[in-house]
Amino acid sequence: MARQLSGVVDYKSQAACLSNPAFLKQAKISHCNFVIEAFLSYLAISLLVSDLAIASVILPYVAANDRIPGSMFTRDPHGVAMAAVPMWHFGCPRGMKPCFPGDAVQADGSQINGNDPQYQTNIGKGGDDTGGWHGRNSQGNPFPTYYTISRCSDSWRVTYYLYFKHDSGHKSDWRWVSVVWWQDGNSDQWYRGALLQSYHNGQKAERWGNIQNTINGDADKMDQGAKNRNQPKVYVGAYHHAMFTTRYTGNDNAGTTPGEDFRSNDWFFLPWDTTVQNDSRLNPSWDWCAAWSSPGNMKGSICSRWDAPARG
């Protein structure tokens, strides 16, 4: 009979039962059947556990770019905005905190007044508080991400805006990125096709599948190098607040071209539901002076002024 050790079957004895003809002849057939069944169960469980362990190591995180129905753009615009809202990143050039984004609306509903910048010397002065720095990828303080939704001839465009109290040259600053949604064949399903990124007096268009870092939400927000997921990682230039999908630390200043604006990942903020707000809080008649890319100005022109890459 197979030995029992504190209620646990001794599988070495079971193996002996299976391999010893004399033992099989002498033992009761019912007992050996029991041992055989127990041993086979042990092997099956061991193989299952092994397979699960291997799968957890070799299976990659599955890319998403989840489709959404076309009706969602009008039926649930906030849900559409949440589906691709960027994870924002901010850098700290020369040890200076950046001008962090904040609310463009005061508590009484009136327009926020920006402040004068101190170019290259204290870029964060007068801006909203970043929050504490605890090394790379420190959690930044929350701020609003405003959005507008526009129907273009061949796409829907969901544009996300950040407000800064100044940039390096003037009071108040608006910067944006726009997710271009394309229709999937003749179906009513739409997918993320491109990302437009605002520069100082310009923009860059990038296919969604080429974006260097994308995520599916909070669980994978620290992943790097994952492509074609649902939300882009966006890096904000420290001086002019141009928007990028890559970091650049080749210098610690604004550089001579938009692409040379310092940006890194000292702080991040992944917006949650209540921090993503439509533009209804913003009076379209408000004058932002040199900050010409405010939601009020961009909403009516995002389709005509900014080209997306051709569908491939």
PDB file of C-alpha atoms in Angstrom:
ATOM      1  CA  MET A   1       0.000   0.000   0.000  1.00  0.00           C
ATOM      2  CA  ALA A   2       1.297   3.478  -0.826  1.00  0.00           C
ATOM      3  CA  ARG A   3       2.662   5.225   2.241  1.00  0.00           C
ATOM      4  CA  GLN A   4       1.020   8.398   3.571  1.00  0.00           C
ATOM      5  CA  LEU A   5       3.157  11.247   4.966  1.00  0.00           C
ATOM      6  CA  SER A   6       1.083  13.581   7.114  1.00  0.00           C
ATOM      7  CA  GLY A   7      -1.886  13.043   4.834  1.00  0.00           C
ATOM      8  CA  VAL A   8       0.174  13.569   1.643  1.00  0.00           C
ATOM      9  CA  VAL A   9       0.520  10.698  -0.844  1.00  0.00           C
ATOM     10  CA  ASP A  10       4.084   9.394  -1.255  1.00  0.00           C
ATOM     11  CA  TYR A  11       4.370   9.391  -5.056  1.00  0.00           C
ATOM     12  CA  LYS A  12       7.676   7.521  -5.014  1.00  0.00           C
ATOM     13  CA  SER A  13       5.805   4.529  -3.598  1.00  0.00           C
ATOM     14  CA  GLN A  14       3.156   5.019  -6.296  1.00  0.00           C
ATOM     15  CA  ALA A  15       5.839   4.945  -8.951  1.00  0.00           C
ATOM     16  CA  ALA A  16       7.186   1.738  -7.463  1.00  0.00           C
ATOM     17  CA  CYS A  17       3.714   0.254  -7.645  1.00  0.00           C
ATOM     18  CA  LEU A  18       3.521   1.082 -11.332  1.00  0.00           C
ATOM     19  CA  SER A  19       6.953  -0.337 -12.177  1.00  0.00           C
ATOM     20  CA  ASN A  20       7.146  -3.465  -9.979  1.00  0.00           C
ATOM     21  CA  PRO A  21       5.264  -6.509 -11.492  1.00  0.00           C
ATOM     22  CA  ALA A  22       5.651  -8.509  -8.268  1.00  0.00           C
ATOM     23  CA  PHE A  23       4.007  -5.765  -6.304  1.00  0.00           C
ATOM     24  CA  LEU A  24       1.177  -5.540  -8.831  1.00  0.00           C
ATOM     25  CA  LYS A  25       0.620  -9.265  -8.634  1.00  0.00           C
ATOM     26  CA  GLN A  26       0.462  -9.313  -4.866  1.00  0.00           C
ATOM     27  CA  ALA A  27      -1.460  -6.101  -4.295  1.00  0.00           C
ATOM     28  CA  LYS A  28      -5.160  -5.785  -4.626  1.00  0.00           C
ATOM     29  CA  ILE A  29      -6.173  -4.617  -8.058  1.00  0.00           C
ATOM     30  CA  SER A  30      -8.495  -1.969  -6.623  1.00  0.00           C
ATOM     31  CA  HIS A  31      -5.682  -0.445  -4.620  1.00  0.00           C
ATOM     32  CA  CYS A  32      -3.344  -0.242  -7.609  1.00  0.00           C
ATOM     33  CA  ASN A  33      -6.133   1.310  -9.672  1.00  0.00           C
ATOM     34  CA  PHE A  34      -6.463   3.953  -6.994  1.00  0.00           C
ATOM     35  CA  VAL A  35      -2.711   4.564  -7.016  1.00  0.00           C
ATOM     36  CA  ILE A  36      -2.611   4.784 -10.822  1.00  0.00           C
ATOM     37  CA  GLU A  37      -5.470   7.289 -10.910  1.00  0.00           C
ATOM     38  CA  ALA A  38      -3.852   9.398  -8.177  1.00  0.00           C
ATOM     39  CA  PHE A  39      -0.513   9.351  -9.962  1.00  0.00           C
ATOM     40  CA  LEU A  40      -2.030  10.358 -13.307  1.00  0.00           C
ATOM     41  CA  SER A  41      -3.894  13.205 -11.572  1.00  0.00           C
ATOM     42  CA  TYR A  42      -0.612  14.343 -10.062  1.00  0.00           C
ATOM     43  CA  LEU A  43       1.036  14.357 -13.499  1.00  0.00           C
ATOM     44  CA  ALA A  44      -1.869  16.281 -15.062  1.00  0.00           C
ATOM     45  CA  ILE A  45      -1.810  18.958 -12.351  1.00  0.00           C
ATOM     46  CA  SER A  46       1.983  19.263 -12.610  1.00  0.00           C
ATOM     47  CA  LEU A  47       1.806  19.752 -16.377  1.00  0.00           C
ATOM     48  CA  LEU A  48      -0.987  22.328 -16.035  1.00  0.00           C
ATOM     49  CA  VAL A  49       0.934  24.359 -13.472  1.00  0.00           C
ATOM     50  CA  SER A  50       4.058  24.155 -15.642  1.00  0.00           C
ATOM     51  CA  ASP A  51       2.162  25.329 -18.728  1.00  0.00           C
ATOM     52  CA  LEU A  52       0.664  28.271 -16.840  1.00  0.00           C
ATOM     53  CA  ALA A  53       4.077  29.274 -15.520  1.00  0.00           C
ATOM     54  CA  ILE A  54       5.590  29.160 -19.014  1.00  0.00           C
ATOM     55  CA  ALA A  55       2.687  31.131 -20.482  1.00  0.00           C
ATOM     56  CA  SER A  56       3.043  33.857 -17.881  1.00  0.00           C
ATOM     57  CA  VAL A  57       6.673  34.293 -18.909  1.00  0.00           C
ATOM     58  CA  ILE A  58       6.494  34.098 -22.704  1.00  0.00           C
ATOM     59  CA  LEU A  59       3.096  35.600 -23.547  1.00  0.00           C
ATOM     60  CA  PRO A  60       3.399  39.356 -24.271  1.00  0.00           C
ATOM     61  CA  TYR A  61       0.874  41.950 -23.149  1.00  0.00           C
ATOM     62  CA  VAL A  62      -1.673  42.003 -25.952  1.00  0.00           C
ATOM     63  CA  ALA A  63      -1.936  45.258 -27.891  1.00  0.00           C
ATOM     64  CA  ALA A  64      -5.350  46.838 -27.992  1.00  0.00           C
ATOM     65  CA  ASN A  65      -6.367  49.832 -30.156  1.00  0.00           C
ATOM     66  CA  ASP A  66      -9.885  48.754 -29.239  1.00  0.00           C
ATOM     67  CA  ARG A  67     -12.598  49.685 -31.717  1.00  0.00           C
ATOM     68  CA  ILE A  68     -15.539  51.818 -30.675  1.00  0.00           C
ATOM     69  CA  PRO A  69     -18.927  52.217 -32.408  1.00  0.00           C
ATOM     70  CA  GLY A  70     -19.517  55.346 -34.452  1.00  0.00           C
ATOM     71  CA  SER A  71     -22.632  56.162 -32.440  1.00  0.00           C
ATOM     72  CA  MET A  72     -20.466  56.625 -29.359  1.00  0.00           C
ATOM     73  CA  PHE A  73     -19.040  59.919 -30.645  1.00  0.00           C
ATOM     74  CA  THR A  74     -22.425  61.604 -30.228  1.00  0.00           C
ATOM     75  CA  ARG A  75     -24.034  59.325 -27.634  1.00  0.00           C
ATOM     76  CA  ASP A  76     -21.131  59.191 -25.169  1.00  0.00           C
ATOM     77  CA  PRO A  77     -18.521  61.831 -26.034  1.00  0.00           C
ATOM     78  CA  HIS A  78     -16.940  61.640 -22.588  1.00  0.00           C
ATOM     79  CA  GLY A  79     -16.461  57.901 -22.986  1.00  0.00           C
ATOM     80  CA  VAL A  80     -14.774  58.527 -26.328  1.00  0.00           C
ATOM     81  CA  ALA A  81     -12.466  61.091 -24.722  1.00  0.00           C
ATOM     82  CA  MET A  82     -11.498  58.647 -21.980  1.00  0.00           C
ATOM     83  CA  ALA A  83     -10.794  55.914 -24.540  1.00  0.00           C
ATOM     84  CA  ALA A  84      -7.611  57.591 -25.812  1.00  0.00           C
ATOM     85  CA  VAL A  85      -6.751  60.295 -23.264  1.00  0.00           C
ATOM     86  CA  PRO A  86      -2.953  60.806 -23.160  1.00  0.00           C
ATOM     87  CA  MET A  87      -0.648  60.092 -20.275  1.00  0.00           C
ATOM     88  CA  TRP A  88       1.208  63.394 -19.859  1.00  0.00           C
ATOM     89  CA  HIS A  89       4.915  63.737 -18.989  1.00  0.00           C
ATOM     90  CA  PHE A  90       6.975  66.757 -17.927  1.00  0.00           C
ATOM     91  CA  GLY A  91      10.710  67.381 -17.558  1.00  0.00           C
ATOM     92  CA  CYS A  92      12.948  69.343 -15.210  1.00  0.00           C
ATOM     93  CA  PRO A  93      15.704  71.126 -17.192  1.00  0.00           C
ATOM     94  CA  ARG A  94      18.664  72.441 -15.218  1.00  0.00           C
ATOM     95  CA  GLY A  95      16.877  71.577 -11.998  1.00  0.00           C
ATOM     96  CA  MET A  96      14.026  73.988 -12.734  1.00  0.00           C
ATOM     97  CA  LYS A  97      10.443  72.918 -12.269  1.00  0.00           C
ATOM     98  CA  PRO A  98       8.422  73.445 -15.451  1.00  0.00           C
ATOM     99  CA  CYS A  99       5.385  75.647 -15.822  1.00  0.00           C
ATOM    100  CA  PHE A 100       2.861  72.961 -14.908  1.00  0.00           C
ATOM    101  CA  PRO A 101      -0.621  72.996 -16.489  1.00  0.00           C
ATOM    102  CA  GLY A 102      -3.677  73.964 -14.497  1.00  0.00           C
ATOM    103  CA  ASP A 103      -7.293  75.026 -14.678  1.00  0.00           C
ATOM    104  CA  ALA A 104      -8.185  77.776 -17.149  1.00  0.00           C
ATOM    105  CA  VAL A 105     -11.300  78.659 -15.153  1.00  0.00           C
ATOM    106  CA  GLN A 106     -11.402  80.311 -11.733  1.00  0.00           C
ATOM    107  CA  ALA A 107     -13.648  79.073  -8.926  1.00  0.00           C
ATOM    108  CA  ASP A 108     -16.258  81.731  -9.769  1.00  0.00           C
ATOM    109  CA  GLY A 109     -16.368  80.607 -13.419  1.00  0.00           C
ATOM    110  CA  SER A 110     -14.351  83.521 -14.787  1.00  0.00           C
ATOM    111  CA  GLN A 111     -11.266  83.324 -16.976  1.00  0.00           C
ATOM    112  CA  ILE A 112      -7.871  82.671 -15.392  1.00  0.00           C
ATOM    113  CA  ASN A 113      -5.363  85.427 -15.992  1.00  0.00           C
ATOM    114  CA  GLY A 114      -1.928  84.201 -17.015  1.00  0.00           C
ATOM    115  CA  ASN A 115       1.338  85.637 -15.762  1.00  0.00           C
ATOM    116  CA  ASP A 116       4.553  86.957 -17.267  1.00  0.00           C
ATOM    117  CA  PRO A 117       7.287  84.386 -17.938  1.00  0.00           C
ATOM    118  CA  GLN A 118      10.911  84.515 -16.896  1.00  0.00           C
ATOM    119  CA  TYR A 119      12.545  83.110 -19.998  1.00  0.00           C
ATOM    120  CA  GLN A 120      15.288  80.541 -19.344  1.00  0.00           C
ATOM    121  CA  THR A 121      15.744  81.626 -15.715  1.00  0.00           C
ATOM    122  CA  ASN A 122      12.683  80.378 -13.844  1.00  0.00           C
ATOM    123  CA  ILE A 123      10.306  78.753 -16.305  1.00  0.00           C
ATOM    124  CA  GLY A 124       8.052  77.399 -13.585  1.00  0.00           C
ATOM    125  CA  LYS A 125       7.481  80.676 -11.734  1.00  0.00           C
ATOM    126  CA  GLY A 126       3.777  81.407 -11.400  1.00  0.00           C
ATOM    127  CA  GLY A 127       2.750  78.077 -12.903  1.00  0.00           C
ATOM    128  CA  ASP A 128       0.750  75.441 -11.092  1.00  0.00           C
ATOM    129  CA  ASP A 129       2.544  73.183  -8.630  1.00  0.00           C
ATOM    130  CA  THR A 130       4.035  70.005 -10.092  1.00  0.00           C
ATOM    131  CA  GLY A 131       3.885  68.072  -6.838  1.00  0.00           C
ATOM    132  CA  GLY A 132       6.860  66.453  -5.156  1.00  0.00           C
ATOM    133  CA  TRP A 133       9.731  64.954  -7.105  1.00  0.00           C
ATOM    134  CA  HIS A 134      10.718  61.442  -6.017  1.00  0.00           C
ATOM    135  CA  GLY A 135      12.848  60.461  -8.974  1.00  0.00           C
ATOM    136  CA  ARG A 136      11.832  59.728 -12.545  1.00  0.00           C
ATOM    137  CA  ASN A 137       8.124  59.165 -13.118  1.00  0.00           C
ATOM    138  CA  SER A 138       6.970  60.993 -10.017  1.00  0.00           C
ATOM    139  CA  GLN A 139       3.211  61.335  -9.784  1.00  0.00           C
ATOM    140  CA  GLY A 140       2.314  64.961 -10.598  1.00  0.00           C
ATOM    141  CA  ASN A 141      -0.538  66.958  -9.136  1.00  0.00           C
ATOM    142  CA  PRO A 142      -3.850  66.609 -11.008  1.00  0.00           C
ATOM    143  CA  PHE A 143      -4.959  69.171 -13.587  1.00  0.00           C
ATOM    144  CA  PRO A 144      -7.760  69.360 -16.182  1.00  0.00           C
ATOM    145  CA  THR A 145      -7.402  67.879 -19.637  1.00  0.00           C
ATOM    146  CA  TYR A 146      -9.973  69.657 -21.816  1.00  0.00           C
ATOM    147  CA  TYR A 147     -11.312  68.058 -24.959  1.00  0.00           C
ATOM    148  CA  THR A 148     -13.348  68.799 -28.083  1.00  0.00           C
ATOM    149  CA  ILE A 149     -14.798  66.335 -30.620  1.00  0.00           C
ATOM    150  CA  SER A 150     -15.026  67.212 -34.300  1.00  0.00           C
ATOM    151  CA  ARG A 151     -16.497  65.303 -37.249  1.00  0.00           C
ATOM    152  CA  CYS A 152     -14.246  65.636 -40.278  1.00  0.00           C
ATOM    153  CA  SER A 153     -14.846  64.367 -43.818  1.00  0.00           C
ATOM    154  CA  ASP A 154     -13.052  61.054 -43.327  1.00  0.00           C
ATOM    155  CA  SER A 155     -12.525  60.879 -39.570  1.00  0.00           C
ATOM    156  CA  TRP A 156     -13.491  61.902 -36.071  1.00  0.00           C
ATOM    157  CA  ARG A 157     -10.929  63.989 -34.216  1.00  0.00           C
ATOM    158  CA  VAL A 158     -10.792  64.115 -30.434  1.00  0.00           C
ATOM    159  CA  THR A 159      -8.515  66.964 -29.399  1.00  0.00           C
ATOM    160  CA  TYR A 160      -7.015  67.217 -25.900  1.00  0.00           C
ATOM    161  CA  TYR A 161      -5.824  70.577 -24.543  1.00  0.00           C
ATOM    162  CA  LEU A 162      -3.655  71.710 -21.651  1.00  0.00           C
ATOM    163  CA  TYR A 163      -3.617  75.250 -20.264  1.00  0.00           C
ATOM    164  CA  PHE A 164      -0.428  76.860 -18.921  1.00  0.00           C
ATOM    165  CA  LYS A 165      -0.266  80.277 -17.273  1.00  0.00           C
ATOM    166  CA  HIS A 166       2.641  81.194 -19.558  1.00  0.00           C
ATOM    167  CA  ASP A 167       5.202  79.807 -21.916  1.00  0.00           C
ATOM    168  CA  SER A 168       8.725  81.115 -22.353  1.00  0.00           C
ATOM    169  CA  GLY A 169       7.596  84.224 -24.223  1.00  0.00           C
ATOM    170  CA  HIS A 170       4.058  85.290 -23.282  1.00  0.00           C
ATOM    171  CA  LYS A 171       1.161  85.074 -20.851  1.00  0.00           C
ATOM    172  CA  SER A 172      -1.154  82.085 -21.104  1.00  0.00           C
ATOM    173  CA  ASP A 173      -0.461  79.138 -23.353  1.00  0.00           C
ATOM    174  CA  TRP A 174      -2.626  76.402 -24.861  1.00  0.00           C
ATOM    175  CA  ARG A 175      -1.201  73.222 -26.343  1.00  0.00           C
ATOM    176  CA  TRP A 176      -2.976  70.190 -27.734  1.00  0.00           C
ATOM    177  CA  VAL A 177      -2.807  66.757 -29.304  1.00  0.00           C
ATOM    178  CA  SER A 178      -5.567  65.333 -31.493  1.00  0.00           C
ATOM    179  CA  VAL A 179      -6.451  61.651 -31.903  1.00  0.00           C
ATOM    180  CA  VAL A 180      -7.654  60.889 -35.426  1.00  0.00           C
ATOM    181  CA  TRP A 181     -10.221  58.061 -35.490  1.00  0.00           C
ATOM    182  CA  TRP A 182     -10.733  56.186 -38.769  1.00  0.00           C
ATOM    183  CA  GLN A 183     -13.547  53.889 -39.812  1.00  0.00           C
ATOM    184  CA  ASP A 184     -12.699  50.194 -39.970  1.00  0.00           C
ATOM    185  CA  GLY A 185     -13.774  49.236 -43.479  1.00  0.00           C
ATOM    186  CA  ASN A 186     -17.512  49.532 -44.043  1.00  0.00           C
ATOM    187  CA  SER A 187     -18.375  48.664 -40.455  1.00  0.00           C
ATOM    188  CA  ASP A 188     -19.541  51.085 -37.784  1.00  0.00           C
ATOM    189  CA  GLN A 189     -16.350  50.426 -35.831  1.00  0.00           C
ATOM    190  CA  TRP A 190     -13.682  53.116 -35.503  1.00  0.00           C
ATOM    191  CA  TYR A 191     -10.023  52.848 -34.509  1.00  0.00           C
ATOM    192  CA  ARG A 192      -7.174  55.202 -33.605  1.00  0.00           C
ATOM    193  CA  GLY A 193      -5.329  55.995 -36.822  1.00  0.00           C
ATOM    194  CA  ALA A 194      -3.027  58.929 -36.077  1.00  0.00           C
ATOM    195  CA  LEU A 195      -1.973  61.497 -33.492  1.00  0.00           C
ATOM    196  CA  LEU A 196      -1.524  65.186 -34.301  1.00  0.00           C
ATOM    197  CA  GLN A 197       0.845  67.053 -31.965  1.00  0.00           C
ATOM    198  CA  SER A 198       0.979  70.828 -31.662  1.00  0.00           C
ATOM    199  CA  TYR A 199       4.241  72.717 -31.964  1.00  0.00           C
ATOM    200  CA  HIS A 200       4.908  76.420 -31.654  1.00  0.00           C
ATOM    201  CA  ASN A 201       2.981  77.671 -34.729  1.00  0.00           C
ATOM    202  CA  GLY A 202       2.727  74.230 -36.259  1.00  0.00           C
ATOM    203  CA  GLN A 203       2.036  70.546 -35.759  1.00  0.00           C
ATOM    204  CA  LYS A 204       3.341  67.055 -36.435  1.00  0.00           C
ATOM    205  CA  ALA A 205       1.293  64.065 -37.616  1.00  0.00           C
ATOM    206  CA  GLU A 206       2.201  60.512 -36.620  1.00  0.00           C
ATOM    207  CA  ARG A 207       0.540  57.197 -37.410  1.00  0.00           C
ATOM    208  CA  TRP A 208      -0.827  55.479 -34.317  1.00  0.00           C
ATOM    209  CA  GLY A 209       1.197  52.323 -34.866  1.00  0.00           C
ATOM    210  CA  ASN A 210       4.427  54.376 -34.933  1.00  0.00           C
ATOM    211  CA  ILE A 211       3.933  56.055 -31.547  1.00  0.00           C
ATOM    212  CA  GLN A 212       6.855  54.977 -29.392  1.00  0.00           C
ATOM    213  CA  ASN A 213       4.987  54.398 -26.125  1.00  0.00           C
ATOM    214  CA  THR A 214       1.306  53.580 -25.647  1.00  0.00           C
ATOM    215  CA  ILE A 215      -0.642  52.042 -22.768  1.00  0.00           C
ATOM    216  CA  ASN A 216      -4.033  50.527 -22.041  1.00  0.00           C
ATOM    217  CA  GLY A 217      -4.561  52.224 -18.683  1.00  0.00           C
ATOM    218  CA  ASP A 218      -3.336  52.367 -15.128  1.00  0.00           C
ATOM    219  CA  ALA A 219      -2.157  48.752 -14.930  1.00  0.00           C
ATOM    220  CA  ASP A 220       0.491  49.114 -17.666  1.00  0.00           C
ATOM    221  CA  LYS A 221       1.265  52.821 -17.393  1.00  0.00           C
ATOM    222  CA  MET A 222       4.948  52.214 -16.598  1.00  0.00           C
ATOM    223  CA  ASP A 223       5.520  50.044 -19.682  1.00  0.00           C
ATOM    224  CA  GLN A 224       7.926  51.452 -22.256  1.00  0.00           C
ATOM    225  CA  GLY A 225       8.153  50.619 -25.937  1.00  0.00           C
ATOM    226  CA  ALA A 226       4.653  49.131 -26.264  1.00  0.00           C
ATOM    227  CA  LYS A 227       2.963  50.107 -29.514  1.00  0.00           C
ATOM    228  CA  ASN A 228      -0.593  50.235 -30.803  1.00  0.00           C
ATOM    229  CA  ARG A 229      -2.315  50.288 -27.419  1.00  0.00           C
ATOM    230  CA  ASN A 230      -5.160  52.631 -26.497  1.00  0.00           C
ATOM    231  CA  GLN A 231      -3.537  55.729 -24.973  1.00  0.00           C
ATOM    232  CA  PRO A 232      -0.376  57.585 -26.026  1.00  0.00           C
ATOM    233  CA  LYS A 233       2.404  58.762 -23.752  1.00  0.00           C
ATOM    234  CA  VAL A 234       2.926  62.449 -24.552  1.00  0.00           C
ATOM    235  CA  TYR A 235       6.004  64.428 -23.500  1.00  0.00           C
ATOM    236  CA  VAL A 236       5.560  68.198 -23.076  1.00  0.00           C
ATOM    237  CA  GLY A 237       8.379  70.570 -24.027  1.00  0.00           C
ATOM    238  CA  ALA A 238       9.610  72.386 -20.935  1.00  0.00           C
ATOM    239  CA  TYR A 239       9.946  75.811 -22.560  1.00  0.00           C
ATOM    240  CA  HIS A 240       7.388  76.164 -25.367  1.00  0.00           C
ATOM    241  CA  HIS A 241       5.113  73.250 -24.369  1.00  0.00           C
ATOM    242  CA  ALA A 242       5.258  71.631 -27.790  1.00  0.00           C
ATOM    243  CA  MET A 243       3.854  68.103 -27.734  1.00  0.00           C
ATOM    244  CA  PHE A 244       5.914  65.003 -28.560  1.00  0.00           C
ATOM    245  CA  THR A 245       5.700  61.231 -28.339  1.00  0.00           C
ATOM    246  CA  THR A 246       9.406  60.919 -27.502  1.00  0.00           C
ATOM    247  CA  ARG A 247      11.732  62.307 -24.866  1.00  0.00           C
ATOM    248  CA  TYR A 248      14.618  64.610 -25.741  1.00  0.00           C
ATOM    249  CA  THR A 249      17.368  65.483 -23.263  1.00  0.00           C
ATOM    250  CA  GLY A 250      20.076  66.361 -25.789  1.00  0.00           C
ATOM    251  CA  ASN A 251      20.160  69.862 -24.316  1.00  0.00           C
ATOM    252  CA  ASP A 252      18.630  71.517 -21.277  1.00  0.00           C
ATOM    253  CA  ASN A 253      17.075  74.507 -23.019  1.00  0.00           C
ATOM    254  CA  ALA A 254      14.514  75.362 -25.692  1.00  0.00           C
ATOM    255  CA  GLY A 255      16.891  74.605 -28.564  1.00  0.00           C
ATOM    256  CA  THR A 256      16.766  76.290 -31.967  1.00  0.00           C
ATOM    257  CA  THR A 257      13.978  74.164 -33.496  1.00  0.00           C
ATOM    258  CA  PRO A 258      10.688  72.915 -32.006  1.00  0.00           C
ATOM    259  CA  GLY A 259      12.008  69.367 -31.894  1.00  0.00           C
ATOM    260  CA  GLU A 260      14.877  70.381 -29.609  1.00  0.00           C
ATOM    261  CA  ASP A 261      12.667  71.585 -26.754  1.00  0.00           C
ATOM    262  CA  PHE A 262      13.771  69.705 -23.624  1.00  0.00           C
ATOM    263  CA  ARG A 263      11.271  67.091 -22.445  1.00  0.00           C
ATOM    264  CA  SER A 264      11.521  64.151 -20.125  1.00  0.00           C
ATOM    265  CA  ASN A 265       9.598  62.050 -17.613  1.00  0.00           C
ATOM    266  CA  ASP A 266      10.348  63.630 -14.248  1.00  0.00           C
ATOM    267  CA  TRP A 267       6.610  63.935 -13.563  1.00  0.00           C
ATOM    268  CA  PHE A 268       3.624  62.221 -15.110  1.00  0.00           C
ATOM    269  CA  PHE A 269      -0.121  62.482 -14.843  1.00  0.00           C
ATOM    270  CA  LEU A 270      -2.567  59.896 -16.169  1.00  0.00           C
ATOM    271  CA  PRO A 271      -5.962  61.656 -16.193  1.00  0.00           C
ATOM    272  CA  TRP A 272      -8.905  60.064 -14.461  1.00  0.00           C
ATOM    273  CA  ASP A 273     -12.576  60.552 -15.217  1.00  0.00           C
ATOM    274  CA  THR A 274     -13.292  63.850 -13.428  1.00  0.00           C
ATOM    275  CA  THR A 275     -10.113  65.543 -14.673  1.00  0.00           C
ATOM    276  CA  VAL A 276     -11.117  65.037 -18.329  1.00  0.00           C
ATOM    277  CA  GLN A 277     -13.523  67.881 -19.138  1.00  0.00           C
ATOM    278  CA  ASN A 278     -15.237  69.091 -22.284  1.00  0.00           C
ATOM    279  CA  ASP A 279     -14.843  72.669 -23.465  1.00  0.00           C
ATOM    280  CA  SER A 280     -18.274  73.779 -22.233  1.00  0.00           C
ATOM    281  CA  ARG A 281     -16.610  75.304 -19.161  1.00  0.00           C
ATOM    282  CA  LEU A 282     -14.670  77.682 -21.406  1.00  0.00           C
ATOM    283  CA  ASN A 283     -16.302  80.812 -22.797  1.00  0.00           C
ATOM    284  CA  PRO A 284     -15.417  80.844 -26.525  1.00  0.00           C
ATOM    285  CA  SER A 285     -15.254  84.648 -26.471  1.00  0.00           C
ATOM    286  CA  TRP A 286     -12.420  84.712 -23.936  1.00  0.00           C
ATOM    287  CA  ASP A 287      -9.291  86.327 -25.353  1.00  0.00           C
ATOM    288  CA  TRP A 288      -6.103  84.375 -24.660  1.00  0.00           C
ATOM    289  CA  CYS A 289      -3.916  86.909 -26.523  1.00  0.00           C
ATOM    290  CA  ALA A 290      -0.875  85.107 -27.977  1.00  0.00           C
ATOM    291  CA  ALA A 291      -2.237  81.684 -26.974  1.00  0.00           C
ATOM    292  CA  TRP A 292      -4.029  81.242 -30.295  1.00  0.00           C
ATOM    293  CA  SER A 293      -4.537  77.462 -30.052  1.00  0.00           C
ATOM    294  CA  SER A 294      -7.247  77.585 -27.389  1.00  0.00           C
ATOM    295  CA  PRO A 295     -10.160  75.125 -27.690  1.00  0.00           C
ATOM    296  CA  GLY A 296     -12.429  77.908 -28.919  1.00  0.00           C
ATOM    297  CA  ASN A 297     -10.100  78.703 -31.806  1.00  0.00           C
ATOM    298  CA  MET A 298      -9.187  75.131 -32.652  1.00  0.00           C
ATOM    299  CA  LYS A 299     -12.566  73.432 -32.511  1.00  0.00           C
ATOM    300  CA  GLY A 300     -13.794  74.887 -35.795  1.00  0.00           C
ATOM    301  CA  SER A 301     -10.529  74.487 -37.672  1.00  0.00           C
ATOM    302  CA  ILE A 302      -9.018  71.211 -36.505  1.00  0.00           C
ATOM    303  CA  CYS A 303     -10.314  69.436 -39.636  1.00  0.00           C
ATOM    304  CA  SER A 304      -9.225  72.015 -42.203  1.00  0.00           C
ATOM    305  CA  ARG A 305      -5.980  73.409 -40.816  1.00  0.00           C
ATOM    306  CA  TRP A 306      -4.239  70.251 -39.727  1.00  0.00           C
ATOM    307  CA  ASP A 307      -3.514  67.355 -42.060  1.00  0.00           C
ATOM    308  CA  ALA A 308      -3.454  63.758 -40.856  1.00  0.00           C
ATOM    309  CA  PRO A 309      -1.353  61.124 -42.630  1.00  0.00           C
ATOM    310  CA  ALA A 310      -3.070  59.307 -45.464  1.00  0.00           C
ATOM    311  CA  ARG A 311      -4.737  56.068 -44.472  1.00  0.00           C
ATOM    312  CA  GLY A 312      -2.585  53.087 -45.296  1.00  0.00           C
TER     313      GLY A 312
END
